[in-house]
Coordinates of C-alpha atoms in Angstrom, one line a residue:
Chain A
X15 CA 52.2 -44.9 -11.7
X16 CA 52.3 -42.1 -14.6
X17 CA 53.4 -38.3 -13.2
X18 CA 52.4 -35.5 -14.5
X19 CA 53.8 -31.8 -13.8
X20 CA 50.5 -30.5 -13.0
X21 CA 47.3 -31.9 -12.9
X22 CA 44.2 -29.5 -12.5
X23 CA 40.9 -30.3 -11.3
X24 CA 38.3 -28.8 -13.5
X25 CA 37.8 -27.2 -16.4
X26 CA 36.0 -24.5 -16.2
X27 CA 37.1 -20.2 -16.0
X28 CA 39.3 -21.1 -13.3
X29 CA 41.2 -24.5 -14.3
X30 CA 41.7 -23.3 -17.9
X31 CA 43.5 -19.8 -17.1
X32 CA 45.3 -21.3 -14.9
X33 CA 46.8 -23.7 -17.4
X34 CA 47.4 -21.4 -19.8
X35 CA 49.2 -19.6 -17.1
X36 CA 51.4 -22.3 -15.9
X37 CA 51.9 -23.3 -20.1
X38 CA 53.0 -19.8 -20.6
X39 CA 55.3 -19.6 -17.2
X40 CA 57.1 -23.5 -18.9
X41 CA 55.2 -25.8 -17.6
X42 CA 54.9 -28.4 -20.5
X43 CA 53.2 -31.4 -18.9
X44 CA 49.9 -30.5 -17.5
X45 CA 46.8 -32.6 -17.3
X46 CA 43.2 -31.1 -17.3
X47 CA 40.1 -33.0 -15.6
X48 CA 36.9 -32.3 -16.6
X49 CA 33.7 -33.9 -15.8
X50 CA 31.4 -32.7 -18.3
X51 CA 31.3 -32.9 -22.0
X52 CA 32.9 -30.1 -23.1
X53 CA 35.8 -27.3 -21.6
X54 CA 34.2 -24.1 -19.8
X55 CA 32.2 -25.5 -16.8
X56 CA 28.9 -23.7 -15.6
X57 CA 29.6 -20.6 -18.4
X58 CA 28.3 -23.6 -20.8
X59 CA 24.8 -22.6 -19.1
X60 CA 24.9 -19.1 -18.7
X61 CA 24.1 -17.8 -21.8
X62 CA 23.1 -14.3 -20.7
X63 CA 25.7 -11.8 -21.2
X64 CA 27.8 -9.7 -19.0
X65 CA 31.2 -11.2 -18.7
X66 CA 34.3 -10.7 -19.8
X67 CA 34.4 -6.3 -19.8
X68 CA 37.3 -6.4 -17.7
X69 CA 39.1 -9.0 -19.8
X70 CA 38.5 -8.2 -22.7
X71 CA 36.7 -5.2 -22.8
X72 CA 34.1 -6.5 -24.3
X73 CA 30.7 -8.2 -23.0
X74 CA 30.1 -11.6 -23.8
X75 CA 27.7 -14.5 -22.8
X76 CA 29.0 -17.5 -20.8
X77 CA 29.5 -19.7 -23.8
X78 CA 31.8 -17.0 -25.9
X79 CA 33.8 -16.2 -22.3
X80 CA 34.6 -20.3 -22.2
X81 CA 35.1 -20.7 -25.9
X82 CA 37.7 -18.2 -26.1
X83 CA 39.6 -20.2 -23.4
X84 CA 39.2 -23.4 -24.3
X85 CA 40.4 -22.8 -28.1
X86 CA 43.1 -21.0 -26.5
X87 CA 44.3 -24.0 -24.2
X88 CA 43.6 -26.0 -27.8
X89 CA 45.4 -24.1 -29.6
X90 CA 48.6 -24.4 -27.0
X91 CA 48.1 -28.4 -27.2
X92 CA 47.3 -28.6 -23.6
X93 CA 46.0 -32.1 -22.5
X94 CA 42.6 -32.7 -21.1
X95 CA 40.3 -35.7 -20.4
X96 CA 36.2 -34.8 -20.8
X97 CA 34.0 -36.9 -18.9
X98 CA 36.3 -37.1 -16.3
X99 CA 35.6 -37.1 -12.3
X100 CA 38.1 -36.8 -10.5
X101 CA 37.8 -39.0 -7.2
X102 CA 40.5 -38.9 -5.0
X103 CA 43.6 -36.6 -4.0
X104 CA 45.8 -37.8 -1.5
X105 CA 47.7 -35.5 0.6
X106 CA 50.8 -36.5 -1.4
X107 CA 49.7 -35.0 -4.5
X108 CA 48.0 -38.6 -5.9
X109 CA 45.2 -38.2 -8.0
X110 CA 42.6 -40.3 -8.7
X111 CA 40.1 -40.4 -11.9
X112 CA 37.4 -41.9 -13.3
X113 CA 36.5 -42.2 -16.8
X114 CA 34.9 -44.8 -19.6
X115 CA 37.8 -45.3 -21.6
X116 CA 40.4 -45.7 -18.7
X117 CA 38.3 -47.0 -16.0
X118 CA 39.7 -45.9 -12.2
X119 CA 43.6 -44.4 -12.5
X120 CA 45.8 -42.9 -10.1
X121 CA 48.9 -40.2 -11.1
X122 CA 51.4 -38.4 -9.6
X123 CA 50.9 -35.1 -9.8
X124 CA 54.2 -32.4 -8.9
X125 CA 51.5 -29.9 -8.1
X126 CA 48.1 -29.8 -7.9
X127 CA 45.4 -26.7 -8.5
X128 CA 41.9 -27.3 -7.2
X129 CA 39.4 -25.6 -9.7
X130 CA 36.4 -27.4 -9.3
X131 CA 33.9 -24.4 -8.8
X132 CA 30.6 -24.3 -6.6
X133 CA 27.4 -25.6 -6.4
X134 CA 24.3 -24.2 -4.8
X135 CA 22.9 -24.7 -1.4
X136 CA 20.0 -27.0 -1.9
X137 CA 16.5 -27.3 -1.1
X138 CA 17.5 -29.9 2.0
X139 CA 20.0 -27.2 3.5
X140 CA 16.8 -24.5 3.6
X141 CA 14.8 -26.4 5.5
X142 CA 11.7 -25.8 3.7
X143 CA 8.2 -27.0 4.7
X144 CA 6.6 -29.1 2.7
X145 CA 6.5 -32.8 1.1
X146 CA 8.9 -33.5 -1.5
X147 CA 6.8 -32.9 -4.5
X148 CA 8.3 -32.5 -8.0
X149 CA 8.8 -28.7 -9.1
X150 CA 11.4 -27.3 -6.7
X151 CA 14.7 -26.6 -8.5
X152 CA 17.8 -24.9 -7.7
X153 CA 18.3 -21.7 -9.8
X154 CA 20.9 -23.5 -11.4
X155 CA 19.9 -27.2 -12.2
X156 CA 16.7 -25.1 -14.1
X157 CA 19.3 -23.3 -16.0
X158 CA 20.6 -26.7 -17.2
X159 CA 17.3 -27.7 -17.9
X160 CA 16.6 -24.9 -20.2
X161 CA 19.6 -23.6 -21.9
X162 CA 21.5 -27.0 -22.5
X163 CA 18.5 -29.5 -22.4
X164 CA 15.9 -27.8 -23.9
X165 CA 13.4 -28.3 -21.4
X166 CA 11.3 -25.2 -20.1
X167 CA 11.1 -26.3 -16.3
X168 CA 7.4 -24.9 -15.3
X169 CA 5.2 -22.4 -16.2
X170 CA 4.1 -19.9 -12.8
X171 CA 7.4 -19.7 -10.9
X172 CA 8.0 -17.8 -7.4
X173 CA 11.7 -17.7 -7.0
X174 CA 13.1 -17.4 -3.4
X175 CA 16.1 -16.0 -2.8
X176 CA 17.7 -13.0 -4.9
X177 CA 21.1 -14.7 -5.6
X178 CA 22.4 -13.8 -9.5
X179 CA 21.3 -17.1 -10.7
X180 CA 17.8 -16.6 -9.7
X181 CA 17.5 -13.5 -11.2
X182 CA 19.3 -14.2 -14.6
X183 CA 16.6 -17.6 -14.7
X184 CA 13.5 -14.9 -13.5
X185 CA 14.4 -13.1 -17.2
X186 CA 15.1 -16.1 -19.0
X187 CA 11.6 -17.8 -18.2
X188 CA 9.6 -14.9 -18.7
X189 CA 11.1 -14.5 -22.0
X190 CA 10.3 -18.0 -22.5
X191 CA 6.5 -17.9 -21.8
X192 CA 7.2 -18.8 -18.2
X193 CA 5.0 -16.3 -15.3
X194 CA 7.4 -15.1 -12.9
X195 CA 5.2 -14.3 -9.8
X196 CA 7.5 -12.8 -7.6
X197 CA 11.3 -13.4 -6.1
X198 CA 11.2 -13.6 -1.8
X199 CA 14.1 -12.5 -0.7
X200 CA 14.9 -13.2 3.1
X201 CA 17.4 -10.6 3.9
X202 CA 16.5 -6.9 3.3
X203 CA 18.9 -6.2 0.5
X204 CA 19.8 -8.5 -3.0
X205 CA 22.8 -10.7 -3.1
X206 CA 22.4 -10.2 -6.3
X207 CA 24.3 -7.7 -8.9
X208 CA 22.0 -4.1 -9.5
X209 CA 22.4 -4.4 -13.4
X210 CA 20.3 -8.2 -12.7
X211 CA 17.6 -7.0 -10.6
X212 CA 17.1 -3.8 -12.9
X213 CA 17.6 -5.6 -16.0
X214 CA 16.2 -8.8 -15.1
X215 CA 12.9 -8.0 -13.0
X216 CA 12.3 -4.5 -13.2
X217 CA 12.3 -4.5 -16.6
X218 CA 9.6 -7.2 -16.4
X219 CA 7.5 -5.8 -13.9
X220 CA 8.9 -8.7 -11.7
X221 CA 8.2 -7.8 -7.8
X222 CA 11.3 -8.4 -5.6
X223 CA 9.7 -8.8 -1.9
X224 CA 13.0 -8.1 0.7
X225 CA 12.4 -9.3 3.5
X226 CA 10.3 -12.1 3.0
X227 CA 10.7 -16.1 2.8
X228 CA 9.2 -19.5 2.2
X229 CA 6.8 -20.5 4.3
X230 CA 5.2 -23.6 3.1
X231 CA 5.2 -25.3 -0.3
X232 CA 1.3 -26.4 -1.1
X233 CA 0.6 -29.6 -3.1
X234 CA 1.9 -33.7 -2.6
X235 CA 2.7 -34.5 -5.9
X236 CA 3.8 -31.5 -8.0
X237 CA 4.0 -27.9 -6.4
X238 CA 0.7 -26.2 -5.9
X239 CA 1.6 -23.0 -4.9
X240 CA 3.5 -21.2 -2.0
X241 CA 2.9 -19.3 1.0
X242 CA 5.7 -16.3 1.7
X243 CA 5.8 -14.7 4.8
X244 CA 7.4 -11.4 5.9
X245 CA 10.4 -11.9 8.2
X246 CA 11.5 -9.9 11.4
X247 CA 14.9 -8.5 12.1
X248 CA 15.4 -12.1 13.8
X249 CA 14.8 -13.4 10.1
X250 CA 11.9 -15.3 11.8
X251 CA 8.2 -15.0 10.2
X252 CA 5.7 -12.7 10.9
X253 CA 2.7 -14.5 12.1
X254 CA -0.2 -13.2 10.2
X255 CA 1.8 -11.8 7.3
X256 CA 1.3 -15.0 4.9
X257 CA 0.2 -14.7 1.4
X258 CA -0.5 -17.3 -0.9
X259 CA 0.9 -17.3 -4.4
X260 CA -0.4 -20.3 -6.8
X261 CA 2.4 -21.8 -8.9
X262 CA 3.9 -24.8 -10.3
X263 CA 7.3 -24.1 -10.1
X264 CA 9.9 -23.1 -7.2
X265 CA 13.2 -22.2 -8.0
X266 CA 15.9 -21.7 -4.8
X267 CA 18.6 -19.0 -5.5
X268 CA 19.7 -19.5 -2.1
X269 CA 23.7 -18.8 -2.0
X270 CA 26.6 -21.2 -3.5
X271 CA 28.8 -23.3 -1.9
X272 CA 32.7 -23.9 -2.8
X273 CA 33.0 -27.7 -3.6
X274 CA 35.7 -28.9 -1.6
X275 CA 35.1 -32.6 -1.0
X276 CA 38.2 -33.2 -3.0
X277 CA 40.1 -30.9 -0.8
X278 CA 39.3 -32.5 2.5
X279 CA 40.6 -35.6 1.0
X280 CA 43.8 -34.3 -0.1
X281 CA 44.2 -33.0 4.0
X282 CA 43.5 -29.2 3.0
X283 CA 42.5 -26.8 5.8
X284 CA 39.6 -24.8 4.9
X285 CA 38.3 -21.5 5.9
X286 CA 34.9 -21.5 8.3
X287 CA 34.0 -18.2 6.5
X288 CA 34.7 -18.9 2.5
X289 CA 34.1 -22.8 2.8
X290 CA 37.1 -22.9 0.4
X291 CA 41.1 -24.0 1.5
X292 CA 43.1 -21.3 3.1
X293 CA 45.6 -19.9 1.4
X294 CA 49.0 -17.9 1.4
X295 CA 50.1 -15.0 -0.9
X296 CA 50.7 -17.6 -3.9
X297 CA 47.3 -19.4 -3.5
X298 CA 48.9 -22.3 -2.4
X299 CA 46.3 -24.1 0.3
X300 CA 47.7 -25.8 3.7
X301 CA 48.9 -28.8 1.6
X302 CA 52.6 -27.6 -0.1
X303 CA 51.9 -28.1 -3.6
X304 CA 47.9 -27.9 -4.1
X305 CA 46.8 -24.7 -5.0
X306 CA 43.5 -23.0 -5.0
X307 CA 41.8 -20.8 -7.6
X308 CA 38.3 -19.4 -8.7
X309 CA 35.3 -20.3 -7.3
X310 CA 36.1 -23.6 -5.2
X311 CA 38.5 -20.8 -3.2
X312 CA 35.6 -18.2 -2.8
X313 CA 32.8 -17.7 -4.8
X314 CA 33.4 -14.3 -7.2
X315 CA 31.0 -12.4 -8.2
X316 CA 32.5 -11.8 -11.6
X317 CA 34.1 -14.2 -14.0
X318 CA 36.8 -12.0 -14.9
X319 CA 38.5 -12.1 -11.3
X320 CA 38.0 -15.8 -11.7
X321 CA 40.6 -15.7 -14.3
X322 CA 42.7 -13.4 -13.1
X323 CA 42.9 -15.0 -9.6
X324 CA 43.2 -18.5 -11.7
X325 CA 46.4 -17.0 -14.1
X326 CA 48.0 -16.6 -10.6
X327 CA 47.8 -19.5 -9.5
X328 CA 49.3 -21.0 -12.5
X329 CA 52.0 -19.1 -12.4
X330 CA 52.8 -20.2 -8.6
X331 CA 52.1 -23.4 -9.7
X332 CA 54.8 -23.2 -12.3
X333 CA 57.3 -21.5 -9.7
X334 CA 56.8 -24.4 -7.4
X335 CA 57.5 -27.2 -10.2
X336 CA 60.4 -25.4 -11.3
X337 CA 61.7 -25.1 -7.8
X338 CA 61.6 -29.1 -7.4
X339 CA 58.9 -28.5 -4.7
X340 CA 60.7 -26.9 -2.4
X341 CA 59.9 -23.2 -1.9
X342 CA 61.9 -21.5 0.5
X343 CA 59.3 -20.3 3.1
X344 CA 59.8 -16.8 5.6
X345 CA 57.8 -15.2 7.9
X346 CA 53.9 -16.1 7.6
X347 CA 52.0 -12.7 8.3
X348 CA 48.3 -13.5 8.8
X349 CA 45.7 -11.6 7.2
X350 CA 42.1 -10.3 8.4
X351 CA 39.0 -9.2 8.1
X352 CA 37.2 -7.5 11.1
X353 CA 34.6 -5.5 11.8
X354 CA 32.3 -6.1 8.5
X355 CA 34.8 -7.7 6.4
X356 CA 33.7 -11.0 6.3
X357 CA 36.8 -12.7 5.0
X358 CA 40.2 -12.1 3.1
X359 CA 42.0 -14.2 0.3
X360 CA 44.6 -15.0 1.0
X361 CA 44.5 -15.5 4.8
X362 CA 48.5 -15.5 5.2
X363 CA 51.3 -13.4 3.3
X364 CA 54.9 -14.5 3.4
X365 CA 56.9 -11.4 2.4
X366 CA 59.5 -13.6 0.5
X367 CA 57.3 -15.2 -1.8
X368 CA 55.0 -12.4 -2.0
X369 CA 55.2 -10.1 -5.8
X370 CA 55.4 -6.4 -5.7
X371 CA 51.7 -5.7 -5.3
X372 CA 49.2 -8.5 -4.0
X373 CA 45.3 -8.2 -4.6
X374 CA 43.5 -9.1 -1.5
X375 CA 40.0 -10.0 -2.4
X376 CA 36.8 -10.0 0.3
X377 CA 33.6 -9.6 0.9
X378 CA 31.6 -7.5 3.7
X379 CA 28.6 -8.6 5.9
X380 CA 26.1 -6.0 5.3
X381 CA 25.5 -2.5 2.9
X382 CA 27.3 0.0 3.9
X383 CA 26.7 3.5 2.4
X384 CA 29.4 6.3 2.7
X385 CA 32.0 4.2 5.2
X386 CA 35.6 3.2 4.7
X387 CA 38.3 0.7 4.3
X388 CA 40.9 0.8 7.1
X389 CA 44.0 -1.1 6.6
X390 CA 46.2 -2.1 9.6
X391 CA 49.9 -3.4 10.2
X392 CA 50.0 -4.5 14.0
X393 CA 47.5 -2.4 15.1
X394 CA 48.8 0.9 13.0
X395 CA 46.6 2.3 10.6
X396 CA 48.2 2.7 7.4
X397 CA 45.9 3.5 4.8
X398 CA 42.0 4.1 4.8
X399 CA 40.1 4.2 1.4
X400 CA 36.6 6.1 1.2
X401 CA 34.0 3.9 -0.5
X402 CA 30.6 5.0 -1.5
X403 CA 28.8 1.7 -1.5
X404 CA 29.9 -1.4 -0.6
X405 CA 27.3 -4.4 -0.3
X406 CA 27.6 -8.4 0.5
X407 CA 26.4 -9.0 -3.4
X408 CA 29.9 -7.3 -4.6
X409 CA 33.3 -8.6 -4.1
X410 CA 35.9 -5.5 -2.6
X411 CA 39.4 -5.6 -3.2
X412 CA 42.4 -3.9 -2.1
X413 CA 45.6 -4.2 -3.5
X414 CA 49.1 -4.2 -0.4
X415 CA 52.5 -3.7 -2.0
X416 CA 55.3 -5.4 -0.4
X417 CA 57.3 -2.1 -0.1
X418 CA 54.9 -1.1 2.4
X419 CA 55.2 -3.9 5.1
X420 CA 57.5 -3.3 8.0
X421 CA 59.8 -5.9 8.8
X422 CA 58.3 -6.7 11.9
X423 CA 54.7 -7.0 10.8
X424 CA 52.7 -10.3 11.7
X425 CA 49.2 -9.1 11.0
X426 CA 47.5 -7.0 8.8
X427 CA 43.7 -6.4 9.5
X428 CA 41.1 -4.6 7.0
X429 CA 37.8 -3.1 8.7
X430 CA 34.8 -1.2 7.3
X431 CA 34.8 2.0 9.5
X432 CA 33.1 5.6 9.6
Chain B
X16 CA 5.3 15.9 -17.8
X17 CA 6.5 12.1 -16.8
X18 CA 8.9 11.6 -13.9
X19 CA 10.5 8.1 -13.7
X20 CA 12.4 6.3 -10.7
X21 CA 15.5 4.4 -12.0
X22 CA 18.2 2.8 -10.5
X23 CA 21.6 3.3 -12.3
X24 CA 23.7 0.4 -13.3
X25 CA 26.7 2.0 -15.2
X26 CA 28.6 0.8 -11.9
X27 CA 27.7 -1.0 -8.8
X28 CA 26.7 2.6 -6.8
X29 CA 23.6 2.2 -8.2
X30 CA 23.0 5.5 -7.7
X31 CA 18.8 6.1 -7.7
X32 CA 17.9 8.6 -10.4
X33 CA 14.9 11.0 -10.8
X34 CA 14.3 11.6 -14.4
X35 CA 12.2 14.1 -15.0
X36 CA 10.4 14.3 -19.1
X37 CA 9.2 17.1 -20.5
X38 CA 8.6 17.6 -24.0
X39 CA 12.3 17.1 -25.4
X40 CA 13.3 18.0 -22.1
X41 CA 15.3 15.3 -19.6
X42 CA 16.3 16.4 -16.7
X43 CA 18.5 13.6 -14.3
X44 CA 18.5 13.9 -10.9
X45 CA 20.3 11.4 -8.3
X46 CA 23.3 10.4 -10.5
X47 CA 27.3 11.3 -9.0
X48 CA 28.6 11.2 -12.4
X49 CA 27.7 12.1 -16.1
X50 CA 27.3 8.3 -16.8
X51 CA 24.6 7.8 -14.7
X52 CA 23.0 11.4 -16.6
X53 CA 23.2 9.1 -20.0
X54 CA 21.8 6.6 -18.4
X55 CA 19.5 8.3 -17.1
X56 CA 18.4 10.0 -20.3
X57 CA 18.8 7.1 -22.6
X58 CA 16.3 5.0 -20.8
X59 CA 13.5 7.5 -20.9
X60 CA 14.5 8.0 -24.3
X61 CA 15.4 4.9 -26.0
X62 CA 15.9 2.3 -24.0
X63 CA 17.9 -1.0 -26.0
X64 CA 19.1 -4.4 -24.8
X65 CA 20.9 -7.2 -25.5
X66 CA 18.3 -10.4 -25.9
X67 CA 19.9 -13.3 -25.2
X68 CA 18.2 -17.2 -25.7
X69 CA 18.7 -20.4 -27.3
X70 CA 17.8 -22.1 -30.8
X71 CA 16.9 -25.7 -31.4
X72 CA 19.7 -27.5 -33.4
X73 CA 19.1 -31.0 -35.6
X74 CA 22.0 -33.7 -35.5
X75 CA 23.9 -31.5 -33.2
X76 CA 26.2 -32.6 -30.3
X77 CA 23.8 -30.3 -28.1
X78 CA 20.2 -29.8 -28.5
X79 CA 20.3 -26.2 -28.5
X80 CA 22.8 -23.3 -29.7
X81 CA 22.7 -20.3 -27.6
X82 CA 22.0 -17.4 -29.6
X83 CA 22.2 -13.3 -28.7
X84 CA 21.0 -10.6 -30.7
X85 CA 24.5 -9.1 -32.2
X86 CA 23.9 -5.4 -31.2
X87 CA 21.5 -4.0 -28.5
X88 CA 17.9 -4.1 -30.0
X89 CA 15.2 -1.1 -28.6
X90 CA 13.3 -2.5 -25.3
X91 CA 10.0 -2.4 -26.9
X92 CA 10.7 -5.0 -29.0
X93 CA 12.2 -7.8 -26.8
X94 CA 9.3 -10.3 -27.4
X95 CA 8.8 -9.7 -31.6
X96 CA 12.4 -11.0 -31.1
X97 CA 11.8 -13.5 -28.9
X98 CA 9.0 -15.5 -31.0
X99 CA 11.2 -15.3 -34.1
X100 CA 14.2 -17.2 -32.2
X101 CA 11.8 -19.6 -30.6
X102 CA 9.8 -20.2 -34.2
X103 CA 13.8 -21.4 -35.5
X104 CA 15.5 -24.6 -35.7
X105 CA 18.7 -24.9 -37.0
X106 CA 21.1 -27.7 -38.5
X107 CA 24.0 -28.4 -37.5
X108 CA 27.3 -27.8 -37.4
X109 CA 26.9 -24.3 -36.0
X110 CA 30.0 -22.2 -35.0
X111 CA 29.8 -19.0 -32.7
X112 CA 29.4 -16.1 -34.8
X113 CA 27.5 -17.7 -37.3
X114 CA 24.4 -15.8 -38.1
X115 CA 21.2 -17.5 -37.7
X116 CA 18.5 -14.6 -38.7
X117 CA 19.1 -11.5 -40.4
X118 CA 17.0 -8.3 -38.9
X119 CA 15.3 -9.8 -36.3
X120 CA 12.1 -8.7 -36.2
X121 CA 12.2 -6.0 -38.2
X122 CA 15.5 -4.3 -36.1
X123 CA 19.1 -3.6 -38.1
X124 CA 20.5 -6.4 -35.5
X125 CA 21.3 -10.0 -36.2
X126 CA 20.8 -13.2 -34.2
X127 CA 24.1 -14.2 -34.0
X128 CA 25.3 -17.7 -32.4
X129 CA 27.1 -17.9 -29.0
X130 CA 28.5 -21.1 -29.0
X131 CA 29.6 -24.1 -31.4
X132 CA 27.8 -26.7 -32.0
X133 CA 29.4 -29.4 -34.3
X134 CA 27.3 -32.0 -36.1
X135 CA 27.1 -35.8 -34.7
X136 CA 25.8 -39.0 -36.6
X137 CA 22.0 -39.6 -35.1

């Protein structure tokens, strides 16, 4: 069986900064798998711009943010196979492939880092009335469609759910001749990012109904039309509040989903909240040796923490191959959210390993105008950090310094509070 | 006198804005910080964005190149810009950066490529 130092599982934002990181930390034998044609993943689609200001301080569309990656992971001569699934990890670090040229292999990996993204909760998951006529797309797979296919998916579109995808793809059929009727959104605030829903339906006169959902999808063959109904603070429909919208085209923007099937396999333990592994101060998961990084972790809201979450966890990567795969482990201090933080990342700290200063990323449940960020050791307050807005659309961070844990500390805990 | 309700997206506040037009007088209301006052004023005054789309490529590895206009281009003229990108095809190989048209539609901006293309045998 061949080995290879490092073998990373996608190649999109997150797999190639992490092996640029892990090249740049000596780590010469690293293996990328990608499944698609090219390097850079989803960006490939996502041809609006908007990324990259905090990288490079600059804003690019999606295919500029990959290319600049990808040439770089080029340029440094690190290996990758296109067209590549991966279809297996075992728990010790065995990785299984699938390609034309090779057929089904398995390698030894010293470490792994699991990069392989998200994918979007589809139509089956919403529960959606209806027969399964042609004409209901995910915000995404219409994205595809259009900006790599060429294909312009329908003509009258009602959009429901007010994720970022949805609203990029409500400006980017309009612009193509497309009708964008309206976007339903069933919570009473956007998931998506302000700039998008200024930018991308105000700017077209595009109504954005909060508030509101799918009721029933009209026609057998191909979609009709749609019927949206205003929900209650139960999120149930309002009898009596339908309205009928004719169209040919729905498109769900209904939230994205970490894709850890792979994980499972490889024995990883994975977070209720995030759906992605769980993971210490380095990023590594449950599984010594498999680390976790971008949007198969948690889904960002921005690329550029992508990377920057990715770079670390080719660095730790690195530091475990160099150590031989052992890493002296300490004390594991476990790390919350409570009371409107949904979630942190990482869930566990171990002092030793830990750097200086550790980002902790999260997200909270609901908007919250003019509260704050309490940070707790044990049950002691130790810092509290006044926010003006903070909303479930919008990744928070916080950054804890090692200096400032106590010896004796074995759980931190972050809260929204007045 | 025109009064205009805009949400400010200089930062993820969104602070919501009151600009008031008078003559060659703005007034800003709403905004916590002077960036959400230049907001505020430039898109009463002269509102520009990036337009961002795709071009149809022949004997490419990809069907389409995506394209964006290389600086922001006034809002009023989104859809002059859009009908000359759709009314383009381009051969390959095309590398990002490339420029594709020249002025678009009648603006000082370019249509510049996004992505590379490279040319494969049909």
């Amino acid at each position: 069986m061949d080995r290879h130092d490092l073998i990373i599982i996608g190649g999109g934002p997150a797999g190639l900064a992490a092996a640029l990181s892990a090249r740049e930390n000596g780590i010469e034998d690293i293996l990328i798998l990608e499944r698609d044609v090219r390097l850079g993943g989803i960006l490939n689609q996502c041809i609006h711009n908007g990324f990259g200001l905090h990288t490079f301080k600059e804003e690019l569309t999606g295919p500029e943010y990959a290319e600049r990656y990808a040439k770089r992971v080029i340029e440094a001569g690190i290996p990758y196979k296109l067209n590549t699934i991966c279809a297996d990890i075992s728990p010790d670090r065995e990785v299984t492939y699938v390609n034309a040229e090779e057929g089904c292999v398995t390698v030894k990996a010293g470490a792994v880092i699991l990069a392989m993204g998200c994918r979007e909760r589809p139509r089956g998951a919403l529960g959606l009335p209806g027969f399964r006529q042609a004409g209901v797309y995910t915000a995404g797979t219409a994205q595809r469609l259009m900006n790599i296919e060429g294909y312009l998916v329908g003509k009258e579109v009602v959009i429901l759910g007010s994720g970022d995808i949805g609203l990029i793809m409500a400006r980017r059929m309009t612009l193509e001749g497309a009708k964008v009727k309206v976007v339903a959104e069933l919570m009473p605030y956007s998931g998506g990012l302000k700039r998008n829903i200024v930018q991308c339906l105000d700017d077209f006169n595009i109504p954005l109904r909060l508030s509101h959902t799918v009721t029933r999808v009209h026609g057998k063959e191909r979609v009709e039309g749609v019927t949206i109904s205003e929900v209650g603070a139960d999120r149930r429909p309002i009898p009596g509040t339908e309205e009928f919208y004719s169209c040919d085209t729905l498109l769900l923007s209904c939230g994205l989903l970490p894709e850890n099937e792979l994980s499972k396999s490889a024995g990883v333990r994975l977070s209720r909240v995030t759906g992605g592994a769980e993971v210490n101060e380095s990023l590594e998961t449950s599984v010594p040796g498999v680390f976790s990084c971008g949007n198969v972790l948690h889904v960002h809201d921005l690329v550029d923490y992508v990377s920057e979450e990715a770079s670390r966890a080719g660095k730790n990567a690195a530091a475990f191959i160099k150590a031989g795969g052992m890493r002296e482990r300490g004390r594991v201090i476990t790390l919350k959210g409570e009371g409107g933080v949904r979630y942190t990342v990482p869930q566990t700290i171990d002092p030793k390993n830990m750097e200086d200063k550790l980002t902790v990323r999260f997200r909270v449940g609901d908007v919250y105008k003019g509260k704050s960020l309490a940070v707790y050791y044990n049950g002691v307050e130790v810092r509290r950090v006044r926010k003006r807005v903070m909303a479930p659309g919008e990744m928070e961070e916080l950054v804890i310094t090692r200096a400032s844990i106590p010896e004796d500390t074995d759980e931190i805990i972050i809260r929204v509070e007045d | 006198m025109e009064i205009r309700e805009l949400t400010c997206i200089r930062c993820p506040i969104g602070c919501q804005l009151t600009v008031t037009v008078d003559g060659d007088n703005v007034r800003v209301e709403g905004n916590n910080c002077p960036r959400g006052a230049e907001y505020g004023a430039k898109e009463v005054t002269n509102p520009t964005r990036t337009v961002t789309s795709s071009v149809r490529v022949e004997g490419g590895e990809l069907p389409l190149v995506s394209v964006k206009t290389a600086t922001d281009i006034p809002k009023d003229k989104i859809f002059a810009v859009m009908e000359e990108i759709r009314a383009l095809t381009v051969k390959a190989p095309v590398h990002t950066g490339d420029v594709l048209i020249r002025g678009v539609a009648g603006t000082d901006s370019d249509i510049v490529a996004t992505k590379t293309v490279l040319y494969t045998k049909p």
